[in-house]
Amino acid sequence: MGNKIDWFEIRRKILHVVIGTLLLGLIALRLLTPLSLFLVILVGAGISVISRRVRLPFFSWLIENFDREKDRKQFPGRGAIAMFVGVLLAW
């Protein structure tokens, strides 16, 4: 049974590809700037703090379906924030 498919991780990887491609397209079209990306990070951090106390319909669904269990409790959205920070640093 070592070949069991982990659908949770497959969903996460597909989401990474989709978001990465979307970000690349927005950057190439000059629709995303370092300042706007920084603002997205700040808003995401704020949503992370709020979502620990209040259920936010769309964001809670994303967290429940794509965030790892340990991150849901400690730092919801950690992976997404780290991805956006990485894009900003690579800019």
PDB file of C-alpha atoms in Angstrom:
ATOM      1  CA  MET A   1       0.000   0.000   0.000  1.00  0.00           C
ATOM      2  CA  GLY A   2       3.000   2.307  -0.346  1.00  0.00           C
ATOM      3  CA  ASN A   3       1.614   3.639  -3.634  1.00  0.00           C
ATOM      4  CA  LYS A   4      -1.488   5.260  -2.097  1.00  0.00           C
ATOM      5  CA  ILE A   5      -2.312   8.555  -3.810  1.00  0.00           C
ATOM      6  CA  ASP A   6      -2.454  11.573  -1.508  1.00  0.00           C
ATOM      7  CA  TRP A   7      -5.203  13.630  -3.155  1.00  0.00           C
ATOM      8  CA  PHE A   8      -4.745  16.451  -0.656  1.00  0.00           C
ATOM      9  CA  GLU A   9      -1.160  17.011  -1.786  1.00  0.00           C
ATOM     10  CA  ILE A  10      -2.138  16.708  -5.456  1.00  0.00           C
ATOM     11  CA  ARG A  11      -4.784  19.433  -4.940  1.00  0.00           C
ATOM     12  CA  ARG A  12      -2.171  21.630  -3.256  1.00  0.00           C
ATOM     13  CA  LYS A  13       0.314  21.152  -6.098  1.00  0.00           C
ATOM     14  CA  ILE A  14      -2.296  21.943  -8.736  1.00  0.00           C
ATOM     15  CA  LEU A  15      -3.190  25.111  -6.820  1.00  0.00           C
ATOM     16  CA  HIS A  16       0.502  26.073  -6.731  1.00  0.00           C
ATOM     17  CA  VAL A  17       0.780  25.694 -10.501  1.00  0.00           C
ATOM     18  CA  VAL A  18      -2.411  27.689 -11.117  1.00  0.00           C
ATOM     19  CA  ILE A  19      -1.466  30.545  -8.766  1.00  0.00           C
ATOM     20  CA  GLY A  20       2.128  30.616 -10.025  1.00  0.00           C
ATOM     21  CA  THR A  21       0.984  30.786 -13.637  1.00  0.00           C
ATOM     22  CA  LEU A  22      -1.557  33.484 -12.809  1.00  0.00           C
ATOM     23  CA  LEU A  23       1.068  35.544 -10.969  1.00  0.00           C
ATOM     24  CA  LEU A  24       3.528  35.151 -13.829  1.00  0.00           C
ATOM     25  CA  GLY A  25       0.908  36.330 -16.297  1.00  0.00           C
ATOM     26  CA  LEU A  26      -0.017  39.333 -14.154  1.00  0.00           C
ATOM     27  CA  ILE A  27       3.640  40.279 -13.808  1.00  0.00           C
ATOM     28  CA  ALA A  28       4.292  39.862 -17.549  1.00  0.00           C
ATOM     29  CA  LEU A  29       1.294  42.073 -18.344  1.00  0.00           C
ATOM     30  CA  ARG A  30       2.528  44.603 -15.775  1.00  0.00           C
ATOM     31  CA  LEU A  31      -0.734  44.349 -13.874  1.00  0.00           C
ATOM     32  CA  LEU A  32       1.048  43.282 -10.686  1.00  0.00           C
ATOM     33  CA  THR A  33       3.658  45.546  -9.137  1.00  0.00           C
ATOM     34  CA  PRO A  34       5.885  45.011  -6.110  1.00  0.00           C
ATOM     35  CA  LEU A  35       3.735  47.479  -4.161  1.00  0.00           C
ATOM     36  CA  SER A  36       0.485  45.681  -5.023  1.00  0.00           C
ATOM     37  CA  LEU A  37       2.091  42.351  -4.145  1.00  0.00           C
ATOM     38  CA  PHE A  38       3.214  43.773  -0.800  1.00  0.00           C
ATOM     39  CA  LEU A  39      -0.358  44.942  -0.153  1.00  0.00           C
ATOM     40  CA  VAL A  40      -1.654  41.454  -0.989  1.00  0.00           C
ATOM     41  CA  ILE A  41       0.752  40.050   1.615  1.00  0.00           C
ATOM     42  CA  LEU A  42      -0.437  42.540   4.250  1.00  0.00           C
ATOM     43  CA  VAL A  43      -4.101  41.816   3.525  1.00  0.00           C
ATOM     44  CA  GLY A  44      -3.387  38.075   3.575  1.00  0.00           C
ATOM     45  CA  ALA A  45      -1.692  38.373   6.977  1.00  0.00           C
ATOM     46  CA  GLY A  46      -4.693  40.294   8.268  1.00  0.00           C
ATOM     47  CA  ILE A  47      -7.089  37.671   6.936  1.00  0.00           C
ATOM     48  CA  SER A  48      -4.947  34.999   8.581  1.00  0.00           C
ATOM     49  CA  VAL A  49      -5.271  36.683  11.985  1.00  0.00           C
ATOM     50  CA  ILE A  50      -9.010  37.257  11.596  1.00  0.00           C
ATOM     51  CA  SER A  51      -9.677  33.712  10.338  1.00  0.00           C
ATOM     52  CA  ARG A  52      -8.332  32.256  13.578  1.00  0.00           C
ATOM     53  CA  ARG A  53     -11.302  33.820  15.392  1.00  0.00           C
ATOM     54  CA  VAL A  54     -14.022  34.254  12.766  1.00  0.00           C
ATOM     55  CA  ARG A  55     -15.148  32.002   9.930  1.00  0.00           C
ATOM     56  CA  LEU A  56     -14.675  33.904   6.666  1.00  0.00           C
ATOM     57  CA  PRO A  57     -16.736  32.122   3.981  1.00  0.00           C
ATOM     58  CA  PHE A  58     -14.388  31.984   0.950  1.00  0.00           C
ATOM     59  CA  PHE A  59     -11.099  32.110   2.863  1.00  0.00           C
ATOM     60  CA  SER A  60     -12.192  29.493   5.385  1.00  0.00           C
ATOM     61  CA  TRP A  61     -13.057  27.155   2.508  1.00  0.00           C
ATOM     62  CA  LEU A  62      -9.580  27.680   0.991  1.00  0.00           C
ATOM     63  CA  ILE A  63      -7.915  27.066   4.347  1.00  0.00           C
ATOM     64  CA  GLU A  64      -9.960  23.919   5.019  1.00  0.00           C
ATOM     65  CA  ASN A  65      -9.276  22.472   1.565  1.00  0.00           C
ATOM     66  CA  PHE A  66      -5.656  23.475   0.933  1.00  0.00           C
ATOM     67  CA  ASP A  67      -3.904  24.310   4.209  1.00  0.00           C
ATOM     68  CA  ARG A  68      -2.068  21.652   6.166  1.00  0.00           C
ATOM     69  CA  GLU A  69      -3.663  20.665   9.472  1.00  0.00           C
ATOM     70  CA  LYS A  70      -0.897  22.095  11.674  1.00  0.00           C
ATOM     71  CA  ASP A  71      -1.017  25.443   9.844  1.00  0.00           C
ATOM     72  CA  ARG A  72      -4.798  25.742  10.144  1.00  0.00           C
ATOM     73  CA  LYS A  73      -4.528  26.077  13.898  1.00  0.00           C
ATOM     74  CA  GLN A  74      -1.250  27.983  14.287  1.00  0.00           C
ATOM     75  CA  PHE A  75      -0.993  30.222  11.221  1.00  0.00           C
ATOM     76  CA  PRO A  76      -3.800  29.833   8.648  1.00  0.00           C
ATOM     77  CA  GLY A  77      -2.701  30.697   5.130  1.00  0.00           C
ATOM     78  CA  ARG A  78       0.983  30.366   5.969  1.00  0.00           C
ATOM     79  CA  GLY A  79       1.816  28.618   2.701  1.00  0.00           C
ATOM     80  CA  ALA A  80       0.034  31.228   0.581  1.00  0.00           C
ATOM     81  CA  ILE A  81       1.706  34.106   2.408  1.00  0.00           C
ATOM     82  CA  ALA A  82       5.101  32.423   2.042  1.00  0.00           C
ATOM     83  CA  MET A  83       4.493  31.955  -1.686  1.00  0.00           C
ATOM     84  CA  PHE A  84       3.660  35.635  -2.178  1.00  0.00           C
ATOM     85  CA  VAL A  85       6.674  36.694  -0.088  1.00  0.00           C
ATOM     86  CA  GLY A  86       8.854  34.432  -2.244  1.00  0.00           C
ATOM     87  CA  VAL A  87       7.505  36.025  -5.429  1.00  0.00           C
ATOM     88  CA  LEU A  88       8.163  39.489  -3.998  1.00  0.00           C
ATOM     89  CA  LEU A  89      11.717  38.583  -2.981  1.00  0.00           C
ATOM     90  CA  ALA A  90      12.402  37.040  -6.395  1.00  0.00           C
ATOM     91  CA  TRP A  91      11.234  40.228  -8.095  1.00  0.00           C
TER      92      TRP A  91
END
